[in-house]
CSV table of C-alpha atoms in Angstrom, one decimal:
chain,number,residue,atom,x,y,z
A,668,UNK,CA,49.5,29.8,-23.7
A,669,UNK,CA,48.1,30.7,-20.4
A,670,UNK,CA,46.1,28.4,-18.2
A,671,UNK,CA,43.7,30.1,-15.3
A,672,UNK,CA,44.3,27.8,-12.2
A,673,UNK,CA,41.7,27.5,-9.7
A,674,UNK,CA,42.8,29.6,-6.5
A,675,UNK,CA,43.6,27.6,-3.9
A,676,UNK,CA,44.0,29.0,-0.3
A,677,UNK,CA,46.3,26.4,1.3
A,678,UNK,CA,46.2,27.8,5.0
A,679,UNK,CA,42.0,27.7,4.9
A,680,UNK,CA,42.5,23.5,3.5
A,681,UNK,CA,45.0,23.2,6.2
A,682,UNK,CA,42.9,24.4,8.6
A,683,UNK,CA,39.3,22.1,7.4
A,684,UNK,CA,42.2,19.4,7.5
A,685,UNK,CA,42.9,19.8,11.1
A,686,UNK,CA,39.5,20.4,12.2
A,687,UNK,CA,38.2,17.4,10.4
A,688,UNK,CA,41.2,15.3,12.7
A,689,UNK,CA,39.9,16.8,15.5
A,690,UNK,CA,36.4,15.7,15.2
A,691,UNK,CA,37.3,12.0,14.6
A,692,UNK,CA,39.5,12.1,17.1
A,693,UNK,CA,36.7,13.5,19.1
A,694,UNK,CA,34.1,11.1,17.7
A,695,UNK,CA,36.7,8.1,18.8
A,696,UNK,CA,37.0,9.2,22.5
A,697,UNK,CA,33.3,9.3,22.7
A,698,UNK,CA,33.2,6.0,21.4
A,699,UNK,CA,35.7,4.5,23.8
A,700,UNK,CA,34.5,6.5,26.7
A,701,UNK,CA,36.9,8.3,27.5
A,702,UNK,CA,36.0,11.6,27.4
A,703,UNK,CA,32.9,13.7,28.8
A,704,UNK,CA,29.4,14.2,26.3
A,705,UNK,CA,27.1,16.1,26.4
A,706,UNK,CA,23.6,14.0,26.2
A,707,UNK,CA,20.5,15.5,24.9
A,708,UNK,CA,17.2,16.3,26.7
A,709,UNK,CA,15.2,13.7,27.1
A,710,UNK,CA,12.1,15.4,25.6
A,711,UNK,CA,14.5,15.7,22.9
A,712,UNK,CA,15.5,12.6,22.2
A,713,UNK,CA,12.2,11.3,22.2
A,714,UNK,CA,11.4,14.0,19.4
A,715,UNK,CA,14.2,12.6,17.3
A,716,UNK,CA,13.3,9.0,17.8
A,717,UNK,CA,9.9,9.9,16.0
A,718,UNK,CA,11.0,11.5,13.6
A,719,UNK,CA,13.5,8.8,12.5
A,720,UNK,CA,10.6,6.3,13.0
A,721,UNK,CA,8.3,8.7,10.6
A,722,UNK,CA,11.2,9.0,7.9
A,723,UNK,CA,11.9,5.3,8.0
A,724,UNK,CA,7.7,4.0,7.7
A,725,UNK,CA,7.4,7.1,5.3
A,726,UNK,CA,10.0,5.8,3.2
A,727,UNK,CA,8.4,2.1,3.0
A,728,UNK,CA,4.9,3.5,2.6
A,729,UNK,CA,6.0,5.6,-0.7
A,730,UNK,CA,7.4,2.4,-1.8
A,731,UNK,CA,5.4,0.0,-1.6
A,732,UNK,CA,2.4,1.9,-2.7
A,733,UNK,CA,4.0,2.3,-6.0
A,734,UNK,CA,5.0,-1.5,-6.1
A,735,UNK,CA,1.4,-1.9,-5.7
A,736,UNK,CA,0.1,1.0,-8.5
A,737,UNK,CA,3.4,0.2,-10.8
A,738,UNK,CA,4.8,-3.3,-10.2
A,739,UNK,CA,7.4,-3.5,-13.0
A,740,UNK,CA,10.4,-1.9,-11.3
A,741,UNK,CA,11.8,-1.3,-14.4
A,742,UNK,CA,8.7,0.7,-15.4
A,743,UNK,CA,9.4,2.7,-12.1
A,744,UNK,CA,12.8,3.6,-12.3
A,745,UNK,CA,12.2,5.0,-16.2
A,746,UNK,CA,9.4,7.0,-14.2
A,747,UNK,CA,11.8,8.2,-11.6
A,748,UNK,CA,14.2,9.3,-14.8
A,749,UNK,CA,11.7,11.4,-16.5
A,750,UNK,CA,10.3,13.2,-13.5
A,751,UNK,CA,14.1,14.2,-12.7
A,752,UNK,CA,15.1,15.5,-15.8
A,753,UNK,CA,11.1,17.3,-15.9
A,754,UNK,CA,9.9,15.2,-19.0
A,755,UNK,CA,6.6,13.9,-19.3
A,756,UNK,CA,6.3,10.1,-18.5
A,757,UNK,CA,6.2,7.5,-21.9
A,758,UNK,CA,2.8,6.5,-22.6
A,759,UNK,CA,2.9,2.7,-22.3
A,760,UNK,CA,0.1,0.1,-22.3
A,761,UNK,CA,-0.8,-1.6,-19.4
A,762,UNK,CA,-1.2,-5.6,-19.0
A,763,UNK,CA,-4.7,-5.3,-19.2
A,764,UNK,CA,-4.7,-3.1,-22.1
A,765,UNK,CA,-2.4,-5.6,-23.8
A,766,UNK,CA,-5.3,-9.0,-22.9
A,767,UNK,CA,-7.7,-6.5,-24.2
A,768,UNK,CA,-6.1,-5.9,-27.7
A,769,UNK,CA,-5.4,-9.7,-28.2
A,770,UNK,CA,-8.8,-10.7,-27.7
A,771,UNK,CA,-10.6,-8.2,-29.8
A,772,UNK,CA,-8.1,-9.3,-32.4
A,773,UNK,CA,-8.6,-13.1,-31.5
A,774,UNK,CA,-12.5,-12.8,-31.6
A,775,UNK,CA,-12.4,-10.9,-35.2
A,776,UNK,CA,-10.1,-13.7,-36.8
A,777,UNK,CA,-12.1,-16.8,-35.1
A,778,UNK,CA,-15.4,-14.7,-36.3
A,779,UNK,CA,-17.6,-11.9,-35.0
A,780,UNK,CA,-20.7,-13.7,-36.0
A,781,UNK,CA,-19.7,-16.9,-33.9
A,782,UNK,CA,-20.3,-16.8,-30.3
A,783,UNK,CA,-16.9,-17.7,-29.5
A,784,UNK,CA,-15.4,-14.8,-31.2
A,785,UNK,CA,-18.3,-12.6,-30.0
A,786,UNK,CA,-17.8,-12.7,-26.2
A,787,UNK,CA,-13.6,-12.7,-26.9
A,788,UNK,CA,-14.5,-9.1,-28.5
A,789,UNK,CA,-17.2,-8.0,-25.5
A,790,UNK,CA,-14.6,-9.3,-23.1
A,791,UNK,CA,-12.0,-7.2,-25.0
A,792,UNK,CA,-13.7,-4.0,-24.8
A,793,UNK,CA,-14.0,-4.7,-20.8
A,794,UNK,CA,-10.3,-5.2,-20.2
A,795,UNK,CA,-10.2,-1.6,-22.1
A,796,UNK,CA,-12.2,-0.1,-19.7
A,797,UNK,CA,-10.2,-1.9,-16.6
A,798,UNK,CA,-7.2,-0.5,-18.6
A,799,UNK,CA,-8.3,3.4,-18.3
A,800,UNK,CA,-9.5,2.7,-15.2
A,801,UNK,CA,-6.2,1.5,-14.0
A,802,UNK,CA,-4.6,4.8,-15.4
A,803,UNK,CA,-6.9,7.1,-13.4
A,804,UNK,CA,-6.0,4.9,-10.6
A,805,UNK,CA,-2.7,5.3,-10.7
A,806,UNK,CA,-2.3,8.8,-12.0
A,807,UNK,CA,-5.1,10.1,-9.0
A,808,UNK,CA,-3.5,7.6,-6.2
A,809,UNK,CA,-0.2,9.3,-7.4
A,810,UNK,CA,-1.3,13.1,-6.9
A,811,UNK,CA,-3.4,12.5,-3.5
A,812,UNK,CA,-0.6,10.0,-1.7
A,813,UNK,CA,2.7,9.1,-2.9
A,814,UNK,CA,3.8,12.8,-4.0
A,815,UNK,CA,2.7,14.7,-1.0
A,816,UNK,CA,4.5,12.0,1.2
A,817,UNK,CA,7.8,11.8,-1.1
A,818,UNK,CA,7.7,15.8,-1.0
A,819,UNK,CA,7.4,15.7,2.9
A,820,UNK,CA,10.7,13.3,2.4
A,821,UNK,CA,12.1,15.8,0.2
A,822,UNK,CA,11.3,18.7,2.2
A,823,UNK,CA,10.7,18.5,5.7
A,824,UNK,CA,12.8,15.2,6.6
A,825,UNK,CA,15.4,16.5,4.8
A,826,UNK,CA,15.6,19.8,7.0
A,827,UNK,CA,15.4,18.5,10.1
A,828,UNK,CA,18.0,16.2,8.7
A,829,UNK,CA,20.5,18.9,8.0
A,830,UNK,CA,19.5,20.9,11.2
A,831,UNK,CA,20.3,17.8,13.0
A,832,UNK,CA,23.7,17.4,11.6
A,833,UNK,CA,24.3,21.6,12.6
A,834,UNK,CA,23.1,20.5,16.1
A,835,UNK,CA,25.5,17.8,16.4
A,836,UNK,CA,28.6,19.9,15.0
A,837,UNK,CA,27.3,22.3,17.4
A,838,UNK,CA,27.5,20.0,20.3
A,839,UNK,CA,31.0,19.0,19.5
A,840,UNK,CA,32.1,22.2,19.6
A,841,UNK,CA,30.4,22.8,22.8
A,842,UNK,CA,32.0,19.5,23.8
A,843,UNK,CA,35.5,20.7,22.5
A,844,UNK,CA,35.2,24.1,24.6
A,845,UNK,CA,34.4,22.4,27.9
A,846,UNK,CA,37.9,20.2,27.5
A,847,UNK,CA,39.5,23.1,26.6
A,848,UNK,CA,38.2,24.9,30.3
A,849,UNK,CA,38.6,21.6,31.5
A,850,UNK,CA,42.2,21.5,30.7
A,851,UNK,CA,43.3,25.2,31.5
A,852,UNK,CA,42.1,25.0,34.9
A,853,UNK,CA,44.7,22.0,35.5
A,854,UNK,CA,47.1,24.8,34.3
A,855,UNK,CA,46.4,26.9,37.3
A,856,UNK,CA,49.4,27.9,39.4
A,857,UNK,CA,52.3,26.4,36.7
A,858,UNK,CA,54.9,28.5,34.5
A,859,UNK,CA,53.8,31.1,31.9
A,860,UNK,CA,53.9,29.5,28.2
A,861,UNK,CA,54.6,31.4,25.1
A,862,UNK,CA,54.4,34.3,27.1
A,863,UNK,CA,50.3,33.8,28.0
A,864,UNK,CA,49.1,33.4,31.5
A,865,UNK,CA,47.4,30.4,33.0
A,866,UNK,CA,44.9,32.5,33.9
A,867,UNK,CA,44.9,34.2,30.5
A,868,UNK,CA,44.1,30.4,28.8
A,869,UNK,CA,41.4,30.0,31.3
A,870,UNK,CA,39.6,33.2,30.9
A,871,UNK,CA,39.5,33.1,26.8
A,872,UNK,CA,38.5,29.4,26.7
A,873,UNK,CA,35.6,29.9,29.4
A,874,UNK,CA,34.7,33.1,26.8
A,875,UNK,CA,34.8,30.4,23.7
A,876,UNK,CA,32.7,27.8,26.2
A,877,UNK,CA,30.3,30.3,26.5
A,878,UNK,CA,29.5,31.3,23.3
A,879,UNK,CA,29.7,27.5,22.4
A,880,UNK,CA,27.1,26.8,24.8
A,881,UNK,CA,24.8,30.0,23.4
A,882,UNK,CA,24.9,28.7,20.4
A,883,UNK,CA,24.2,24.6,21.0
A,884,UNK,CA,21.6,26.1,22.8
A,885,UNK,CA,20.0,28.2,19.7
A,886,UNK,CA,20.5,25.4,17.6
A,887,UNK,CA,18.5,22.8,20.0
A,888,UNK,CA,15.5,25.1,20.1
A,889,UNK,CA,15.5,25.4,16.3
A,890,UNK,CA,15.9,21.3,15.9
A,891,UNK,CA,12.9,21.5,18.4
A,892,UNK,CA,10.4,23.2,16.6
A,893,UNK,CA,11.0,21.2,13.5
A,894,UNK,CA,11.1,18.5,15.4
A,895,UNK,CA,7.6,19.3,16.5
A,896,UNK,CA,6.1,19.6,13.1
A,897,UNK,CA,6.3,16.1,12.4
A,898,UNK,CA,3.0,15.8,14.5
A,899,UNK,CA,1.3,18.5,12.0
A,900,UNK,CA,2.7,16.8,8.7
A,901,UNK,CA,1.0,13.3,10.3
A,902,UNK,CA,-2.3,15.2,10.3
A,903,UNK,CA,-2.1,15.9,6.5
A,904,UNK,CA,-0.4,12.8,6.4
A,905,UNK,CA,-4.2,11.0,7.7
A,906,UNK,CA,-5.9,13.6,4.7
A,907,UNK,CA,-4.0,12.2,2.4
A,908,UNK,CA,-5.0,8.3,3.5
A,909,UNK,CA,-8.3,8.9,3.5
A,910,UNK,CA,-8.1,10.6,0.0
A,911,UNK,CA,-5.7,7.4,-1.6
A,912,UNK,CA,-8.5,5.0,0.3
A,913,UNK,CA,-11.6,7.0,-1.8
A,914,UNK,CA,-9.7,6.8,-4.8
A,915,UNK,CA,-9.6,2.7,-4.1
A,916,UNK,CA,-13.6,3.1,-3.7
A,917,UNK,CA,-14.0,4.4,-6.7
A,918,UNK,CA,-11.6,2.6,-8.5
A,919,UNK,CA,-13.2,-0.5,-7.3
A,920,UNK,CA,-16.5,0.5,-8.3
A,921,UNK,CA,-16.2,1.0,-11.3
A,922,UNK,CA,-14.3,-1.9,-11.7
A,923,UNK,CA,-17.1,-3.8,-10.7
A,924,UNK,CA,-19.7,-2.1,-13.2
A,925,UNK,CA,-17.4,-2.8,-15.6
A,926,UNK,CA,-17.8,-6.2,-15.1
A,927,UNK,CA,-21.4,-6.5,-14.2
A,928,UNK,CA,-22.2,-4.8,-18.1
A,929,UNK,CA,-19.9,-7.3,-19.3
A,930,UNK,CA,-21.8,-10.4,-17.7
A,931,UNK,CA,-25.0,-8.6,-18.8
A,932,UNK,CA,-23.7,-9.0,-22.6
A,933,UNK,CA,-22.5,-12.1,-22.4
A,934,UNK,CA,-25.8,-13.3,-21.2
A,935,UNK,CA,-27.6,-11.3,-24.0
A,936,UNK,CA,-25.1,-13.4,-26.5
A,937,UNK,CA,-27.5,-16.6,-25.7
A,938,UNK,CA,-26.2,-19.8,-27.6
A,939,UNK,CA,-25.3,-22.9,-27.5
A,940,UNK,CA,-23.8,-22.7,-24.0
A,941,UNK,CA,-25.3,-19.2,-22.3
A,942,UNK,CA,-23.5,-17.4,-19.9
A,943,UNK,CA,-25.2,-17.5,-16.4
A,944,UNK,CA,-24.6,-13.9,-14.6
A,945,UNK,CA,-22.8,-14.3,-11.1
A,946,UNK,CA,-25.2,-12.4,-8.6
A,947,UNK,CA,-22.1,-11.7,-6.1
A,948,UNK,CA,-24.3,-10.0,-3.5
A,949,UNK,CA,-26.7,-13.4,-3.3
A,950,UNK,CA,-23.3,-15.1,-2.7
A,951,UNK,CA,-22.2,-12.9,0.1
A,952,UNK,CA,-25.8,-13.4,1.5
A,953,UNK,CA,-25.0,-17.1,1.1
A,954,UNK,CA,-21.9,-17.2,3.2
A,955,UNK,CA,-23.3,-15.0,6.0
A,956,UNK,CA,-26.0,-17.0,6.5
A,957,UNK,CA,-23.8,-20.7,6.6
A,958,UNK,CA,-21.2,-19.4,8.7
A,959,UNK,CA,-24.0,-19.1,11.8
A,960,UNK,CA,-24.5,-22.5,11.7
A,961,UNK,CA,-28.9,-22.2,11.7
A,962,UNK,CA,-29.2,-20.3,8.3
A,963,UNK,CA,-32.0,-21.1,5.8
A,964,UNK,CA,-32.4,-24.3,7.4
A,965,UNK,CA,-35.6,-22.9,9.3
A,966,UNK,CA,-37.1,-21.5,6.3
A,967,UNK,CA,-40.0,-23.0,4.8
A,968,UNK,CA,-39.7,-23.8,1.8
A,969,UNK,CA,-40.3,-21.0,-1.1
A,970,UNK,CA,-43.9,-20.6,-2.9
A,971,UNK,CA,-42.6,-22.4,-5.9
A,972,UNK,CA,-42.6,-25.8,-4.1
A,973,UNK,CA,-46.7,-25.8,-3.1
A,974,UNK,CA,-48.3,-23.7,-6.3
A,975,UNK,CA,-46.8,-25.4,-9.3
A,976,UNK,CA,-48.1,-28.4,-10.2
A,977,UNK,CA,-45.4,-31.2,-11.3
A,978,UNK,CA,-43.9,-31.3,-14.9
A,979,UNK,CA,-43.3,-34.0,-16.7
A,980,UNK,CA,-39.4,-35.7,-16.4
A,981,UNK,CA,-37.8,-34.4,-19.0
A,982,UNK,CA,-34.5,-31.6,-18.0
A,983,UNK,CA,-35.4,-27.6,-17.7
A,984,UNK,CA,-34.0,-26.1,-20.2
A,985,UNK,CA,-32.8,-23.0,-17.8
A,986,UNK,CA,-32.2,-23.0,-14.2
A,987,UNK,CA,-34.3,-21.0,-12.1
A,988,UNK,CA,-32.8,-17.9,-10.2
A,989,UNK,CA,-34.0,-17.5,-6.6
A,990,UNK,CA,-32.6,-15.8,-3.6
A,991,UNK,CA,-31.0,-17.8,-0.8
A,992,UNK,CA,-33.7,-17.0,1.9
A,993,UNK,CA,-36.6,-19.1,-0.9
A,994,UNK,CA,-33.9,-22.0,-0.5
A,995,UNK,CA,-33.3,-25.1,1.8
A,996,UNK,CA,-30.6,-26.9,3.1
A,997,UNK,CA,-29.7,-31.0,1.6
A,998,UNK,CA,-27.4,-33.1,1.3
A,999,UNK,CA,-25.9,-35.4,-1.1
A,1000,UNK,CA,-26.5,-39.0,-0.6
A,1001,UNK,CA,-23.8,-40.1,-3.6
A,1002,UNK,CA,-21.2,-38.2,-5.6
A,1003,UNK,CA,-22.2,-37.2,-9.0
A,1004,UNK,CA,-20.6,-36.0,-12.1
A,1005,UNK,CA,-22.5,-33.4,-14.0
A,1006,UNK,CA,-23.9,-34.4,-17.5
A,1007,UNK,CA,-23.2,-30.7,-19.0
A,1008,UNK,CA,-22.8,-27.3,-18.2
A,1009,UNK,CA,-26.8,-26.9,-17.1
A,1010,UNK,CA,-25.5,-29.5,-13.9
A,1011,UNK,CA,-23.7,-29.1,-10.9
A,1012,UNK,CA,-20.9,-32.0,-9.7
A,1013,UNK,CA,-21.5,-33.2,-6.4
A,1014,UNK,CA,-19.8,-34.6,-3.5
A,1015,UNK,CA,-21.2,-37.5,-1.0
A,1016,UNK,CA,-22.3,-36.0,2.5
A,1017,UNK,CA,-22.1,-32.6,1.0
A,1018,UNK,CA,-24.2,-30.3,2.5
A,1019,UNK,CA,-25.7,-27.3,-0.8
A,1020,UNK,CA,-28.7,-25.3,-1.2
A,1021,UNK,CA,-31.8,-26.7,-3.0
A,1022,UNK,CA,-34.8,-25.3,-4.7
A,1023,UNK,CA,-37.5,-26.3,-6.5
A,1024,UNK,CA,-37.6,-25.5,-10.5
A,1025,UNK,CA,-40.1,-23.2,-12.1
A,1026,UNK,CA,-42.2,-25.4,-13.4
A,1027,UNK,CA,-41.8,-28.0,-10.6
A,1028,UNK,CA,-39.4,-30.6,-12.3
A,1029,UNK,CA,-40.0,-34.7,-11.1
A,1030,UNK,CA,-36.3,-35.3,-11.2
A,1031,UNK,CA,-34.4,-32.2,-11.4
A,1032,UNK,CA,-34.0,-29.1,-8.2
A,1033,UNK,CA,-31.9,-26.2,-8.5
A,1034,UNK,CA,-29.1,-26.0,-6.6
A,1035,UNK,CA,-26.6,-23.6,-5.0
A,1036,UNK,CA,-22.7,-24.8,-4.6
A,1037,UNK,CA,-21.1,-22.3,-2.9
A,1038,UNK,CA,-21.2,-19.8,-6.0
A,1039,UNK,CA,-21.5,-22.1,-8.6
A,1040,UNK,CA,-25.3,-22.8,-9.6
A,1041,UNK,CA,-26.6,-25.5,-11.6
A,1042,UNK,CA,-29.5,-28.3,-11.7
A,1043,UNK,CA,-28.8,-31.5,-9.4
A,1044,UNK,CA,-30.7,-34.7,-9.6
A,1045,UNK,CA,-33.5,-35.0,-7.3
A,1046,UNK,CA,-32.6,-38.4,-6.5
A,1047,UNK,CA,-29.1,-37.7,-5.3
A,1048,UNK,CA,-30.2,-35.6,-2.5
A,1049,UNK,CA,-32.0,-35.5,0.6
A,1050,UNK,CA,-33.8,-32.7,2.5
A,1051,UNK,CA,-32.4,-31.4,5.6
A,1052,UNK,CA,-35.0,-30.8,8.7
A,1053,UNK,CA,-34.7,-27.8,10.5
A,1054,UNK,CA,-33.6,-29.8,13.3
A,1055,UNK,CA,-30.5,-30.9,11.8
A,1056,UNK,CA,-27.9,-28.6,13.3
A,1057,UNK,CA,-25.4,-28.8,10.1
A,1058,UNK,CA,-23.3,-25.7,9.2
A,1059,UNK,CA,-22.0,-25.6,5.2
């Protein structure tokens, strides 16, 4: 039987052996001080402190954004298997998608023709939609950020790296050469050894320190220029930002559509207890104008509370929806609990946003609680003059 053995060439192992040795030896004098080193420009060190800033903030940017765009790690490390082994990522629904099937299957068993089981199917539909939204968020956000900087990681860092680690076995040997010179010229003037002149040992070693130096010298310049590119690769670093920032606009935005058809067909749904749309912008509007302190306390009222004449007692059936500039400042003389879902709950010395009702109501105003809107007694609060310096 005949066995094919690797070749080995023992004096070439020998040799690595020794070498190896030599630079931890080396290594462990520089350490302790206790022999010469040779430093690194200073324009040059500065060069390598960025880039090892940019590798280590390039590094936590990658991964955190896809914490953020996939937050099961288990999900991302059967990603990071697939794109290794170049297989297409597994399909797999997201938590959104998942709410989304339950409650279209939820509002079919409790009954598409009740209104329970209507909305549970309209609000289904609208998790769908957040669902493939979510997808082309995460599929563009992956293509316009986290590959470009993970191939810069990849590529680039991992150069300069290995250039790096040449440059540093470069200086060593430059390092090695001039305690080599170092130690022939302390040889000057004694015996011949092995037959070689003092003179001889000096000559070839400040040959060997020479080329030593040529090439740590090379090497530097090459280090250099990559070392430079780091400021170019931040440029299309900034591209890439703004791109992964417009794909969260969008993303966003439709988002909020999304959700602003879905209020819309809730409120179409009527019955026994009607949705009431939130108007978001009319609650931004609302907290810009309380946070300054003066707001709509120095409007006048809104033409609702001089041209309709006074219904009788009895609840509206619907609030009214007004903006908050037609609205005034009161505040609640007692705490009240809300009779139903038409009626807002108050708080004692509360300060909300009042309105009258369309038709004027004898006992009922609309009111504005931060965003929640509702009818409040008329009784239970009391008009704040313009005067009053009260901020909500």
């Amino acid at each position: 039987m005949n066995i094919n053995l690797p070749n080995f060439n023992v004096k070439n192992l020998v040799k690595e052996a020794g070498s190896t040795i030599s630079r931890v030896v080396q290594l462990t004098e520089e350490k302790l001080g206790t022999t010469e080193r040779t430093e690194y420009d200073l324009h040059f060190q500065n060069l390598a402190e960025r880039a090892d800033v940019t590798k280590t903030w390039t590094e936590k940017l990658v991964r955190d954004t896809e914490s953020v765009l996939i937050p099961n790690p288990q999900n991302r490390v059967e990603d990071f298997i697939f794109e290794k082994i170049e297989k297409s990522k597994p399909k797999r629904l997201s938590n959104l998608e998942h709410l989304a099937l339950d409650m279209i299957e939820a509002g079919g068993d409790f009954g598409q023709d009740l209104p329970y089981g209507q909305a549970l199917i309209k609000a289904g539909q609208a998790e769908q939609k957040l669902g493939q939204c979510e997808h082309d968020f995460i599929a563009t956000s992956g293509i316009c950020f986290t590959q470009p900087l993970r191939k810069f990681l990849d590529g680039e860092m991992k150069t300069i790296g290995k250039e790096r680690g040449i440059l540093e076995s470069k200086r060593l040997d430059l390092d090695a050469c001039k305690n080599r010179v170092k130690k022939a010229r302390s040889m000057l003037g004694q015996q011949s050894k092995d037959g070689i002149s003092p003179e001889a040992v000096l000559e070839q070693a400040e040959r060997d320190l020479r080329v030593a130096q040529a090439e740590f010298d090379r090497q530097s310049e090459i280090t250099k220029l990559l070392l430079d590119g780091i400021s170019t690769s931040q440029a299309s670093h900034l591209r890439h930002l703004h791109a992964f920032i417009q794909t969260q606009v969008r993303y966003y935005k439709q988002c909020g559509d999304v959700m602003e058809q879905l209020q819309r067909e809730l409120a179409n749904l009527g019955g026994p207890t009607p949705y009431i749309p939130l108007d978001l912008n009319d609650a931004s509007a609302s907290r810009s104008s309380t946070s300054g302190g003066g707001g709509p306390a120095g409007r006048g009222p809104g033409p609702n509370n001089s041209s309709n004449a006074a219904s009788s007692g009895h609840k509206p059936s619907q609030p009214l929806h007004v903006s908050t500039d037609q609205m005034q400042r009161a505040r609640v003389l007692c705490s009240y609990d809300a009779k139903d879902h038409t009626e807002l709950n108050l708080s004692a010395n509360e300060v909300i946003f009042v309105a009258e009702c369309s038709p004027v109501n004898e006992d009922y105003m609309y009111g504005k609680q931060g965003l929640m809107k509702g009818l409040v007694p008329r009784a239970f609060v009391e008009m704040l003059d313009e005067e009053h310096d009260v901020t909500l």
